[in-house]
Tab-separated table of C-alpha atoms and ligand atoms in Angstrom:
chain	number	residue	atom	x	y	z
N	28	MET	CA	42.794	134.876	-226.177
N	29	THR	CA	40.807	132.287	-224.322
N	30	ASP	CA	41.616	133.759	-220.919
N	31	ALA	CA	40.148	137.111	-221.864
N	32	ILE	CA	36.718	138.371	-220.901
N	33	VAL	CA	35.027	141.568	-222.033
N	34	ILE	CA	32.270	142.855	-219.775
N	35	ARG	CA	30.175	145.026	-222.031
N	36	GLY	CA	27.389	147.528	-221.457
N	37	GLY	CA	27.612	147.748	-217.671
N	38	THR	CA	27.810	150.693	-215.299
N	39	VAL	CA	31.012	150.516	-213.270
N	40	VAL	CA	30.404	151.498	-209.637
N	41	THR	CA	33.293	152.189	-207.307
N	42	ALA	CA	33.369	153.747	-203.847
N	43	ASP	CA	34.034	157.075	-205.606
N	44	ASP	CA	31.836	157.175	-208.706
N	45	GLU	CA	29.574	155.469	-211.245
N	46	ARG	CA	30.030	155.504	-214.999
N	47	ARG	CA	29.110	153.489	-218.087
N	48	ALA	CA	32.230	151.582	-219.098
N	49	ASP	CA	33.286	148.299	-220.690
N	50	LEU	CA	36.018	146.246	-219.031
N	51	LEU	CA	38.634	143.928	-220.490
N	52	ILE	CA	39.973	141.175	-218.226
N	53	VAL	CA	43.047	139.222	-219.274
N	54	GLY	CA	44.041	136.339	-217.032
N	55	GLU	CA	43.557	137.289	-213.366
N	56	THR	CA	43.565	141.064	-213.631
N	57	ILE	CA	41.668	143.968	-215.114
N	58	ALA	CA	43.522	144.892	-218.296
N	59	ALA	CA	41.524	147.865	-219.619
N	60	ILE	CA	38.591	150.088	-218.699
N	61	ALA	CA	37.007	151.877	-221.650
N	62	GLU	CA	35.971	155.515	-221.738
N	63	GLU	CA	32.259	156.288	-221.297
N	64	ASP	CA	31.256	156.096	-224.967
N	65	GLU	CA	34.005	153.741	-226.154
N	66	THR	CA	33.197	150.139	-227.098
N	67	LEU	CA	36.003	147.808	-226.171
N	68	ASP	CA	36.905	145.326	-228.910
N	69	ALA	CA	37.000	141.754	-227.741
N	70	PRO	CA	40.322	140.041	-228.581
N	71	GLY	CA	39.854	136.878	-230.654
N	72	GLY	CA	38.570	134.031	-228.493
N	73	ALA	CA	37.568	136.316	-225.649
N	74	ARG	CA	34.274	135.689	-223.886
N	75	VAL	CA	31.863	138.640	-223.969
N	76	ILE	CA	29.523	139.082	-221.021
N	77	ASP	CA	26.561	141.373	-221.610
N	78	ALA	CA	26.205	143.535	-218.506
N	79	SER	CA	23.719	146.013	-219.924
N	80	GLY	CA	21.357	147.211	-217.215
N	81	ALA	CA	23.675	145.871	-214.535
N	82	PHE	CA	26.311	147.355	-212.220
N	83	VAL	CA	29.907	146.153	-212.330
N	84	MET	CA	31.345	146.443	-208.805
N	85	PRO	CA	34.348	145.231	-206.817
N	86	GLY	CA	33.611	141.794	-205.389
N	87	GLY	CA	32.501	141.948	-201.771
N	88	ILE	CA	35.056	141.588	-198.990
N	89	ASP	CA	33.672	140.061	-195.783
N	90	PRO	CA	36.196	140.969	-193.071
N	91	HIS	CA	34.652	138.711	-190.442
N	92	THR	CA	34.014	134.960	-190.963
N	93	HIS	CA	34.643	131.740	-189.037
N	94	MET	CA	34.828	128.764	-191.374
N	95	GLU	CA	35.077	125.343	-189.614
N	96	LEU	CA	35.770	127.069	-186.301
N	97	PRO	CA	36.216	124.713	-183.309
N	98	PHE	CA	34.059	126.488	-180.697
N	99	MET	CA	31.988	125.676	-177.595
N	100	GLY	CA	32.611	121.942	-177.905
N	101	THR	CA	31.796	121.578	-181.581
N	102	VAL	CA	33.013	122.725	-185.027
N	103	ALA	CA	31.247	125.213	-187.305
N	104	SER	CA	29.494	123.315	-190.114
N	105	GLU	CA	30.652	125.616	-192.940
N	106	ASP	CA	34.118	124.870	-194.242
N	107	PHE	CA	36.440	127.046	-196.306
N	108	PHE	CA	35.283	125.557	-199.625
N	109	THR	CA	31.545	125.589	-199.058
N	110	GLY	CA	31.726	128.966	-197.291
N	111	THR	CA	33.727	130.781	-199.948
N	112	SER	CA	31.517	129.185	-202.620
N	113	ALA	CA	28.379	130.453	-200.896
N	114	ALA	CA	30.131	133.820	-200.648
N	115	ALA	CA	30.607	133.871	-204.421
N	116	ALA	CA	26.921	133.109	-204.937
N	117	GLY	CA	26.205	136.276	-202.973
N	118	GLY	CA	28.783	138.481	-204.726
N	119	THR	CA	31.529	138.247	-202.086
N	120	THR	CA	34.943	137.315	-203.496
N	121	MET	CA	37.116	137.505	-200.386
N	122	ALA	CA	36.700	136.564	-196.741
N	123	ILE	CA	39.023	137.503	-193.903
N	124	ASP	CA	38.736	134.678	-191.398
N	125	PHE	CA	40.203	134.244	-187.897
N	126	VAL	CA	42.946	132.064	-186.476
N	127	ILE	CA	41.871	131.592	-182.856
N	128	PRO	CA	44.591	129.847	-180.825
N	129	ASP	CA	43.566	128.050	-177.652
N	130	PRO	CA	45.114	129.703	-174.595
N	131	GLN	CA	48.757	128.587	-174.412
N	132	GLU	CA	48.644	127.416	-178.058
N	133	PRO	CA	51.516	129.046	-179.983
N	134	LEU	CA	50.127	131.610	-182.441
N	135	LEU	CA	52.364	130.402	-185.244
N	136	ALA	CA	51.232	126.793	-184.815
N	137	ALA	CA	47.589	127.854	-184.878
N	138	PHE	CA	48.241	129.985	-187.963
N	139	HIS	CA	49.718	127.033	-189.883
N	140	LYS	CA	46.800	124.834	-188.777
N	141	TRP	CA	44.293	127.317	-190.171
N	142	ARG	CA	46.317	127.737	-193.365
N	143	GLY	CA	45.917	123.980	-193.858
N	144	TRP	CA	42.160	124.138	-193.403
N	145	ALA	CA	41.876	127.118	-195.750
N	146	GLU	CA	43.733	125.399	-198.628
N	147	LYS	CA	40.321	124.197	-199.917
N	148	ALA	CA	38.947	127.750	-200.308
N	149	ALA	CA	37.233	128.557	-203.611
N	150	CYS	CA	37.905	132.308	-203.439
N	151	ASP	CA	40.682	134.417	-201.932
N	152	TYR	CA	40.969	134.810	-198.167
N	153	GLY	CA	42.995	136.466	-195.438
N	154	LEU	CA	43.519	135.521	-191.794
N	155	HIS	CA	43.329	137.729	-188.716
N	156	VAL	CA	45.140	136.133	-185.770
N	157	ALA	CA	43.602	136.255	-182.303
N	158	VAL	CA	45.717	136.968	-179.243
N	159	THR	CA	44.067	134.844	-176.562
N	160	TRP	CA	46.921	134.757	-174.024
N	161	TRP	CA	50.265	136.441	-173.434
N	162	ASP	CA	53.887	135.704	-172.860
N	163	LYS	CA	57.146	136.500	-174.640
N	164	SER	CA	56.439	133.850	-177.277
N	165	VAL	CA	53.194	135.609	-178.263
N	166	HIS	CA	55.143	138.859	-178.571
N	167	ASP	CA	57.654	137.122	-180.837
N	168	ASP	CA	55.073	135.237	-182.921
N	169	MET	CA	53.239	138.498	-183.636
N	170	GLY	CA	56.467	139.818	-185.156
N	171	THR	CA	56.985	136.700	-187.253
N	172	LEU	CA	53.367	136.734	-188.441
N	173	THR	CA	53.628	140.344	-189.595
N	174	ARG	CA	57.089	140.055	-191.133
N	175	GLU	CA	56.799	136.641	-192.795
N	176	HIS	CA	53.131	135.720	-193.155
N	177	GLY	CA	51.212	138.787	-194.270
N	178	VAL	CA	49.188	139.237	-191.091
N	179	ASN	CA	48.453	142.889	-190.267
N	180	SER	CA	45.564	142.458	-187.812
N	181	PHE	CA	45.281	140.853	-184.406
N	182	LYS	CA	41.907	140.008	-182.807
N	183	HIS	CA	41.014	140.271	-179.129
N	184	PHE	CA	37.941	138.798	-177.452
N	185	MET	CA	36.852	140.700	-174.352
N	186	ALA	CA	34.077	138.112	-173.902
N	187	TYR	CA	34.059	134.294	-173.530
N	188	LYS	CA	35.464	134.082	-170.003
N	189	GLY	CA	37.122	130.772	-169.272
N	190	ALA	CA	37.830	130.263	-172.984
N	191	ILE	CA	39.414	132.894	-175.215
N	192	MET	CA	38.755	136.077	-173.227
N	193	CYS	CA	41.528	138.683	-172.865
N	194	ASP	CA	41.865	140.721	-169.693
N	195	ASP	CA	43.130	144.295	-169.784
N	196	GLU	CA	46.710	143.198	-169.195
N	197	VAL	CA	46.674	141.043	-172.344
N	198	LEU	CA	44.955	143.842	-174.279
N	199	ILE	CA	47.617	146.325	-173.247
N	200	ASN	CA	50.550	144.018	-174.001
N	201	SER	CA	49.134	143.035	-177.355
N	202	PHE	CA	48.051	146.536	-178.385
N	203	ARG	CA	51.508	147.943	-177.669
N	204	ARG	CA	53.167	145.158	-179.650
N	205	ALA	CA	50.747	145.513	-182.573
N	206	GLY	CA	51.215	149.281	-182.587
N	207	ASP	CA	54.982	148.891	-182.764
N	208	LEU	CA	54.566	146.497	-185.683
N	209	GLY	CA	52.111	148.747	-187.538
N	210	ALA	CA	49.401	146.112	-187.209
N	211	LEU	CA	45.740	146.817	-186.442
N	212	CYS	CA	44.033	145.545	-183.294
N	213	THR	CA	40.468	144.315	-183.750
N	214	VAL	CA	38.167	143.619	-180.822
N	215	HIS	CA	35.036	141.729	-179.851
N	216	ALA	CA	33.859	144.270	-177.246
N	217	GLU	CA	31.635	142.759	-174.589
N	218	ASN	CA	32.517	142.770	-170.886
N	219	GLY	CA	33.071	139.047	-170.380
N	220	GLU	CA	32.979	139.235	-166.577
N	221	LEU	CA	29.549	140.895	-166.684
N	222	VAL	CA	28.318	138.336	-169.222
N	223	TRP	CA	29.482	135.520	-166.962
N	224	ALA	CA	27.786	137.011	-163.894
N	225	LEU	CA	24.541	137.726	-165.754
N	226	GLN	CA	24.482	134.250	-167.322
N	227	GLN	CA	24.587	132.667	-163.854
N	228	ALA	CA	21.938	135.041	-162.537
N	229	VAL	CA	19.567	134.485	-165.475
N	230	PHE	CA	20.039	130.711	-165.381
N	231	GLU	CA	19.594	130.528	-161.607
N	232	ALA	CA	16.418	132.575	-161.987
N	233	GLY	CA	15.108	129.596	-163.973
N	234	ILE	CA	15.446	131.067	-167.472
N	235	THR	CA	17.206	128.303	-169.379
N	236	GLY	CA	15.990	128.801	-172.975
N	237	PRO	CA	17.432	130.963	-175.784
N	238	GLU	CA	15.515	133.952	-174.380
N	239	GLY	CA	18.123	133.994	-171.621
N	240	HIS	CA	20.931	134.770	-174.079
N	241	PRO	CA	20.135	138.452	-174.734
N	242	LEU	CA	19.270	138.973	-171.061
N	243	SER	CA	22.858	138.052	-170.192
N	244	ARG	CA	24.417	140.461	-172.730
N	245	PRO	CA	22.452	143.748	-172.689
N	246	PRO	CA	23.733	146.716	-174.732
N	247	GLU	CA	25.377	148.223	-171.646
N	248	VAL	CA	27.732	145.228	-171.512
N	249	GLU	CA	28.890	145.977	-175.045
N	250	GLY	CA	28.966	149.713	-174.454
N	251	GLU	CA	31.235	149.387	-171.417
N	252	ALA	CA	33.733	147.206	-173.235
N	253	ALA	CA	33.665	149.373	-176.362
N	254	ASN	CA	34.383	152.478	-174.355
N	255	ARG	CA	37.090	150.774	-172.279
N	256	VAL	CA	38.964	149.338	-175.242
N	257	ILE	CA	38.752	152.631	-177.159
N	258	ARG	CA	40.220	154.441	-174.161
N	259	ILE	CA	42.989	151.854	-173.815
N	260	ALA	CA	43.844	152.321	-177.492
N	261	GLU	CA	43.772	156.099	-177.066
N	262	VAL	CA	46.198	156.083	-174.152
N	263	LEU	CA	48.513	153.662	-175.960
N	264	GLY	CA	48.289	155.673	-179.173
N	265	VAL	CA	47.242	152.774	-181.391
N	266	PRO	CA	44.340	152.430	-183.837
N	267	VAL	CA	41.541	150.004	-182.990
N	268	TYR	CA	38.781	148.266	-184.988
N	269	LEU	CA	35.588	147.153	-183.266
N	270	VAL	CA	33.946	144.141	-184.877
N	271	HIS	CA	30.149	143.562	-184.911
N	272	THR	CA	29.104	146.885	-183.389
N	273	SER	CA	25.495	146.014	-182.576
N	274	CYS	CA	23.992	148.770	-180.433
N	275	ILE	CA	23.720	152.464	-179.649
N	276	ASP	CA	25.861	152.062	-176.524
N	277	ALA	CA	28.876	150.889	-178.518
N	278	LEU	CA	28.223	153.218	-181.455
N	279	GLU	CA	28.244	156.195	-179.089
N	280	ALA	CA	31.711	155.244	-177.848
N	281	VAL	CA	32.959	154.930	-181.417
N	282	THR	CA	31.377	158.233	-182.445
N	283	ARG	CA	32.800	160.187	-179.519
N	284	ALA	CA	36.308	158.916	-180.238
N	285	ARG	CA	36.145	159.485	-183.979
N	286	LEU	CA	34.819	163.020	-183.517
N	287	GLU	CA	37.874	163.646	-181.356
N	288	GLY	CA	40.105	162.444	-184.181
N	289	GLN	CA	41.040	159.112	-182.637
N	290	ARG	CA	41.737	156.399	-185.177
N	291	VAL	CA	38.848	154.049	-184.420
N	292	PHE	CA	37.228	151.840	-187.048
N	293	ALA	CA	33.952	149.969	-186.577
N	294	GLU	CA	32.097	147.216	-188.386
N	295	VAL	CA	28.413	146.337	-188.451
N	296	LEU	CA	26.931	142.962	-189.359
N	297	ALA	CA	24.234	142.884	-192.033
N	298	GLN	CA	21.992	140.880	-189.718
N	299	HIS	CA	22.135	143.448	-186.904
N	300	LEU	CA	20.763	146.041	-189.346
N	301	VAL	CA	17.555	144.131	-190.157
N	302	ILE	CA	16.814	141.524	-187.445
N	303	ASP	CA	15.718	142.444	-183.908
N	304	ASP	CA	15.503	140.673	-180.545
N	305	SER	CA	11.925	139.465	-181.060
N	306	VAL	CA	13.504	136.349	-182.580
N	307	TYR	CA	14.380	135.173	-179.048
N	308	ARG	CA	10.709	135.177	-178.089
N	309	ASP	CA	9.834	132.639	-180.811
N	310	PRO	CA	7.971	129.785	-179.104
N	311	ASP	CA	9.879	127.351	-181.355
N	312	TRP	CA	13.044	126.589	-179.325
N	313	ASP	CA	15.044	125.771	-182.448
N	314	LYS	CA	14.164	129.009	-184.237
N	315	ALA	CA	15.088	131.075	-181.199
N	316	ALA	CA	18.343	129.144	-180.751
N	317	HIS	CA	19.210	129.641	-184.440
N	318	HIS	CA	19.614	133.343	-183.573
N	319	VAL	CA	21.951	132.844	-180.604
N	320	MET	CA	25.047	134.809	-181.504
N	321	SER	CA	27.101	137.454	-179.713
N	322	PRO	CA	26.482	140.300	-179.490
N	323	PRO	CA	22.808	139.284	-179.619
N	324	PHE	CA	20.087	140.780	-181.805
N	325	ARG	CA	18.920	144.014	-180.219
N	326	PRO	CA	15.591	145.854	-179.756
N	327	LYS	CA	14.570	147.384	-183.074
N	328	HIS	CA	15.449	151.008	-182.265
N	329	HIS	CA	19.150	150.137	-182.330
N	330	GLN	CA	18.835	149.435	-186.066
N	331	ASP	CA	18.064	153.064	-186.900
N	332	ALA	CA	21.246	154.137	-185.111
N	333	LEU	CA	23.313	151.491	-186.902
N	334	TRP	CA	21.985	152.597	-190.300
N	335	ALA	CA	22.784	156.196	-189.346
N	336	GLY	CA	26.253	154.996	-188.330
N	337	LEU	CA	26.763	153.588	-191.827
N	338	GLN	CA	25.348	156.678	-193.518
N	339	SER	CA	27.487	159.056	-191.445
N	340	GLY	CA	30.677	157.046	-191.879
N	341	MET	CA	30.979	156.254	-188.162
N	342	LEU	CA	30.660	152.599	-189.211
N	343	GLN	CA	32.950	151.843	-192.144
N	344	THR	CA	32.542	148.176	-192.953
N	345	THR	CA	29.843	145.501	-193.076
N	346	ALA	CA	30.462	141.839	-192.348
N	347	THR	CA	28.591	138.658	-191.434
N	348	ASP	CA	30.485	136.910	-188.622
N	349	HIS	CA	29.525	133.802	-190.607
N	350	CYS	CA	29.841	131.043	-188.000
N	351	CYS	CA	27.443	128.185	-188.747
N	352	PHE	CA	26.063	125.641	-186.305
N	353	CYS	CA	23.257	123.375	-187.533
N	354	THR	CA	20.160	122.684	-185.443
N	355	PRO	CA	21.514	119.494	-183.801
N	356	GLN	CA	24.560	121.511	-182.745
N	357	LYS	CA	22.412	124.344	-181.381
N	358	ARG	CA	20.513	121.686	-179.374
N	359	MET	CA	23.675	121.118	-177.325
N	360	GLY	CA	22.175	124.011	-175.338
N	361	LEU	CA	18.795	122.375	-174.677
N	362	GLY	CA	18.046	123.174	-171.034
N	363	ASP	CA	20.957	125.617	-170.736
N	364	PHE	CA	21.189	128.581	-173.113
N	365	ARG	CA	24.831	129.087	-172.038
N	366	LYS	CA	25.726	125.956	-173.994
N	367	ILE	CA	24.100	126.934	-177.308
N	368	PRO	CA	27.020	127.415	-179.758
N	369	ASN	CA	27.128	131.106	-180.635
N	370	GLY	CA	26.949	131.935	-184.319
N	371	THR	CA	24.733	132.352	-187.391
N	372	ASN	CA	24.924	132.207	-191.179
N	373	GLY	CA	25.055	135.149	-193.568
N	374	ILE	CA	27.983	135.190	-195.986
N	375	GLU	CA	25.738	134.500	-199.002
N	376	ASP	CA	23.186	137.160	-198.111
N	377	ARG	CA	25.115	140.193	-196.818
N	378	MET	CA	25.296	142.113	-200.092
N	379	ALA	CA	21.693	141.466	-201.214
N	380	VAL	CA	20.382	142.378	-197.738
N	381	LEU	CA	22.380	145.611	-197.776
N	382	TRP	CA	21.317	146.441	-201.334
N	383	HIS	CA	17.633	145.730	-200.718
N	384	HIS	CA	17.396	147.441	-197.309
N	385	GLY	CA	20.084	150.044	-197.926
N	386	VAL	CA	20.307	151.127	-201.577
N	387	ARG	CA	16.705	150.457	-202.635
N	388	THR	CA	15.439	152.450	-199.664
N	389	GLY	CA	17.735	155.383	-200.425
N	390	LYS	CA	19.756	155.021	-197.207
N	391	LEU	CA	22.933	154.295	-199.187
N	392	THR	CA	24.069	155.249	-202.669
N	393	ALA	CA	25.511	152.518	-204.853
N	394	SER	CA	28.990	153.942	-204.216
N	395	GLU	CA	28.416	153.920	-200.462
N	396	PHE	CA	27.289	150.305	-200.819
N	397	VAL	CA	30.589	149.473	-202.553
N	398	ALA	CA	32.541	151.271	-199.842
N	399	ALA	CA	30.737	149.418	-197.065
N	400	THR	CA	30.822	145.957	-198.658
N	401	SER	CA	34.299	146.020	-200.158
N	402	THR	CA	36.515	149.089	-200.538
N	403	ASN	CA	36.689	150.273	-196.928
N	404	ALA	CA	37.678	146.824	-195.702
N	405	ALA	CA	40.336	146.650	-198.425
N	406	LYS	CA	41.764	150.010	-197.304
N	407	ILE	CA	41.633	149.304	-193.570
N	408	PHE	CA	43.266	145.897	-193.966
N	409	ASN	CA	45.763	147.302	-196.475
N	410	ILE	CA	45.014	145.260	-199.589
N	411	TYR	CA	43.656	148.175	-201.682
N	412	PRO	CA	43.667	148.627	-204.677
N	413	GLN	CA	44.644	145.004	-205.419
N	414	LYS	CA	41.288	144.218	-203.807
N	415	GLY	CA	38.214	146.404	-203.379
N	416	SER	CA	38.709	148.436	-206.572
N	417	VAL	CA	37.874	148.441	-210.281
N	418	ARG	CA	41.230	149.580	-211.635
N	419	VAL	CA	43.613	148.468	-214.354
N	420	GLY	CA	46.052	146.055	-212.740
N	421	ALA	CA	43.777	145.130	-209.861
N	422	ASP	CA	42.630	141.546	-209.305
N	423	ALA	CA	39.553	140.860	-211.405
N	424	ASP	CA	37.399	140.179	-208.342
N	425	LEU	CA	34.104	141.541	-209.618
N	426	VAL	CA	30.384	141.167	-209.213
N	427	ILE	CA	27.951	141.980	-212.028
N	428	TRP	CA	24.995	143.135	-210.020
N	429	ASP	CA	21.451	142.873	-211.434
N	430	PRO	CA	19.386	145.427	-209.518
N	431	SER	CA	16.116	143.861	-210.659
N	432	LYS	CA	16.917	140.213	-209.831
N	433	ARG	CA	14.622	138.923	-207.088
N	434	ARG	CA	15.395	136.183	-204.580
N	435	THR	CA	13.562	134.867	-201.560
N	436	ILE	CA	16.209	133.792	-199.072
N	437	SER	CA	15.734	130.253	-197.804
N	438	ALA	CA	17.778	127.403	-196.373
N	439	LYS	CA	16.019	125.269	-198.975
N	440	THR	CA	17.836	127.044	-201.770
N	441	HIS	CA	20.929	128.651	-200.280
N	442	ASN	CA	24.470	127.382	-200.805
N	443	GLN	CA	25.548	127.733	-197.171
N	444	ASN	CA	26.224	124.504	-195.307
N	445	ILE	CA	23.665	125.053	-192.571
N	446	ASP	CA	20.103	123.764	-192.134
N	447	PHE	CA	18.486	127.141	-191.432
N	448	SER	CA	18.793	130.802	-192.387
N	449	ILE	CA	18.365	133.771	-190.089
N	450	TYR	CA	16.914	135.546	-193.161
N	451	GLU	CA	14.424	132.726	-193.981
N	452	GLY	CA	11.641	134.042	-196.215
N	453	MET	CA	13.147	137.521	-196.733
N	454	GLU	CA	12.691	138.771	-200.312
N	455	VAL	CA	15.659	140.738	-201.599
N	456	ILE	CA	15.635	142.625	-204.894
N	457	GLY	CA	19.107	143.121	-206.307
N	458	ASN	CA	21.411	140.081	-206.618
N	459	PRO	CA	24.508	138.949	-208.482
N	460	ALA	CA	24.133	137.848	-212.088
N	461	PHE	CA	27.846	136.961	-212.374
N	462	THR	CA	30.680	136.778	-209.840
N	463	LEU	CA	34.315	136.645	-210.939
N	464	SER	CA	37.229	135.611	-208.747
N	465	ARG	CA	40.611	136.676	-210.170
N	466	GLY	CA	39.177	136.701	-213.682
N	467	ARG	CA	37.324	133.359	-213.484
N	468	VAL	CA	33.527	133.183	-213.517
N	469	VAL	CA	32.654	131.424	-210.231
N	470	TYR	CA	28.936	132.165	-210.225
N	471	GLU	CA	26.679	132.649	-213.236
N	472	ASP	CA	22.910	132.992	-213.388
N	473	GLY	CA	22.165	130.959	-210.314
N	474	GLU	CA	24.848	128.344	-210.797
N	475	LEU	CA	28.032	127.968	-208.739
N	476	LYS	CA	31.165	127.287	-210.785
N	477	THR	CA	33.737	127.310	-208.015
N	478	THR	CA	36.781	125.061	-207.829
N	479	ARG	CA	38.019	123.591	-204.563
N	480	GLY	CA	41.394	125.115	-203.714
N	481	ALA	CA	41.309	127.849	-206.377
N	482	GLY	CA	41.282	130.533	-203.677
N	483	ARG	CA	44.553	132.104	-202.577
N	484	TYR	CA	45.806	133.377	-199.246
N	485	VAL	CA	46.147	137.167	-199.524
N	486	GLU	CA	49.121	138.622	-197.674
N	487	ARG	CA	48.246	141.866	-195.934
N	488	PRO	CA	51.259	144.106	-195.258
N	489	CYS	CA	51.392	146.140	-192.072
N	490	HIS	CA	50.613	149.807	-192.203
N	491	ALA	CA	53.563	152.085	-191.675
N	492	THR	CA	54.265	152.306	-187.996
N	493	TYR	CA	53.620	156.023	-188.269
N	494	TRP	CA	50.102	155.074	-187.142
N	495	ALA	CA	51.413	154.331	-183.681
N	496	ALA	CA	53.861	157.200	-183.561
N	497	GLN	CA	51.380	159.658	-185.065
N	498	ASN	CA	48.654	158.647	-182.685
N	499	LEU	CA	50.970	158.861	-179.738
N	500	ARG	CA	52.056	162.360	-180.844
N	501	ASN	CA	48.398	163.308	-181.331
N	502	ASP	CA	47.484	161.967	-177.963
N	503	LEU	CA	50.391	163.495	-176.137
N	504	ALA	CA	49.514	166.846	-177.696
N	505	ARG	CA	45.907	166.314	-176.738
N	506	VAL	CA	46.340	164.845	-173.307
N	507	ARG	CA	44.974	167.474	-170.981
N	508	PRO	CA	47.420	168.296	-168.191
N	509	VAL	CA	46.063	166.622	-165.086
N	510	GLU	CA	44.880	169.360	-162.731
N	511	ARG	CA	47.170	169.302	-159.757
N	512	VAL	CA	44.836	168.118	-157.048
N	513	LEU	CA	47.573	167.910	-154.441
N	514	PRO	CA	48.626	171.105	-152.580
N	515	GLU	CA	51.773	172.671	-153.975
N	516	PRO	CA	54.757	171.304	-152.065
N	517	GLU	CA	55.910	173.584	-149.243
N	518	GLN	CA	58.521	175.934	-150.639
N	519	GLU	CA	61.869	175.118	-149.126
N	520	GLY	CA	62.421	177.696	-146.313
X	12	URQ	O1	32.221	135.966	-181.270
X	12	URQ	C1	32.480	135.666	-182.433
X	12	URQ	O2	32.670	136.523	-183.271
X	12	URQ	C2	32.560	134.239	-182.886
X	12	URQ	C3	32.912	133.283	-181.784
X	12	URQ	C4	31.273	133.842	-183.613
X	12	URQ	N1	30.109	133.753	-182.772
X	12	URQ	C5	29.284	134.784	-182.473
X	12	URQ	O3	28.296	134.597	-181.770
X	12	URQ	N2	29.533	135.981	-182.916
X	13	ZN	ZN1	32.792	138.169	-181.886
X	14	ZN	ZN1	33.335	136.547	-185.012
């Protein structure tokens, strides 16, 4: 059996447990998982991979990437092939990217455009679709996308005024529609009107360099939007997922809602856990501009809260928001920080950064690491256990993780198509030895073995619409009767 692989001697780690077990992969799926002390025989012709001393985990799922995104007058330098290849080098075997229609661009047309770009992917991918405007056609396209194209999540940008920003009316229309369809609403929560006003004020005060970027988007701007969108979702009785939760202000809004039983999910980016806002004070304009992304890097004390959010389960997923703009592109903002394309790298480094700073420090167990880098995203976006699990019958998307393998992150050696790294010089201990995508070895001992176009689009079915109904019932039961502040009407004489 030449399409069989036996992974021998490893410790299988899932979001639930860890145990010594051999695996047999036949074709694209996991065919057998041995008992603890059982040695799996390798069928004739099968390849045997020695995983002794290593962990065998579900391949990472990065629920937030932007390959070849047209944005701020340019196009992200990482495309679907190079980006999903770099992902594989870092142990990630699936990315969920974003279709972002221009305002007035039909959602379905944008979806098909992105599908064309993504054909070159090396590993599997999904597509969230952004709702950037509203009319009856958007309402209808959302139905078609859920029924016929395996889209179960719709993105909303509360920032980027004058471009893709949604006002409350669009949020409400879209959230109600998504709730009826059983689809999940995801949100970039920053108050775009405040950002716009602060950008003008900072620029007019003569601050034109990258240091102006964080001044125009303080944590309060994210906290306000996070709270507002969570409240909108609560009243409408729909679940909501906050992407790139970067600060205490937003985390507090998420925590309050979750403690009240509201169905709120939240994501944190690996970079927000380990990089702080001192990067914007780098005297080298380029280095400071490399870190211009939104929400911006925050003062260091926010990191402790974000790690606690992961540990407590208030933050369920980790992502990268991988959106690459090379230095010449960043220099479009020379003299005006408002024009620096927003975005950074990260898809190749997320898992090693989380392992080194999370598992090796004792903040996260290996199982919690698997939950945060793969399984939770698979469950929230409804592709579990096909993805995000180590189970018989699941896709053989796996990473064989060597906890002792050292790497110093550098743009000189990374596989990402970008001329810098926000993690430049960071040593990480714990890296992939092998990565498998649907049963094929795509990364092995430092060498990429990806094939252009081998990745597949993963359809993501909607959750049962009970989410909407259940939430509405919950909320109606929980809505506190408004105290009658008006005097009782005069009793009819
Ligand atoms: O906002 C996003 O998520 C996209 C446009 C990537 N850029 C960024 O700065 N996060
Ligand atoms: Zn965003
Ligand atoms: Zn993004």
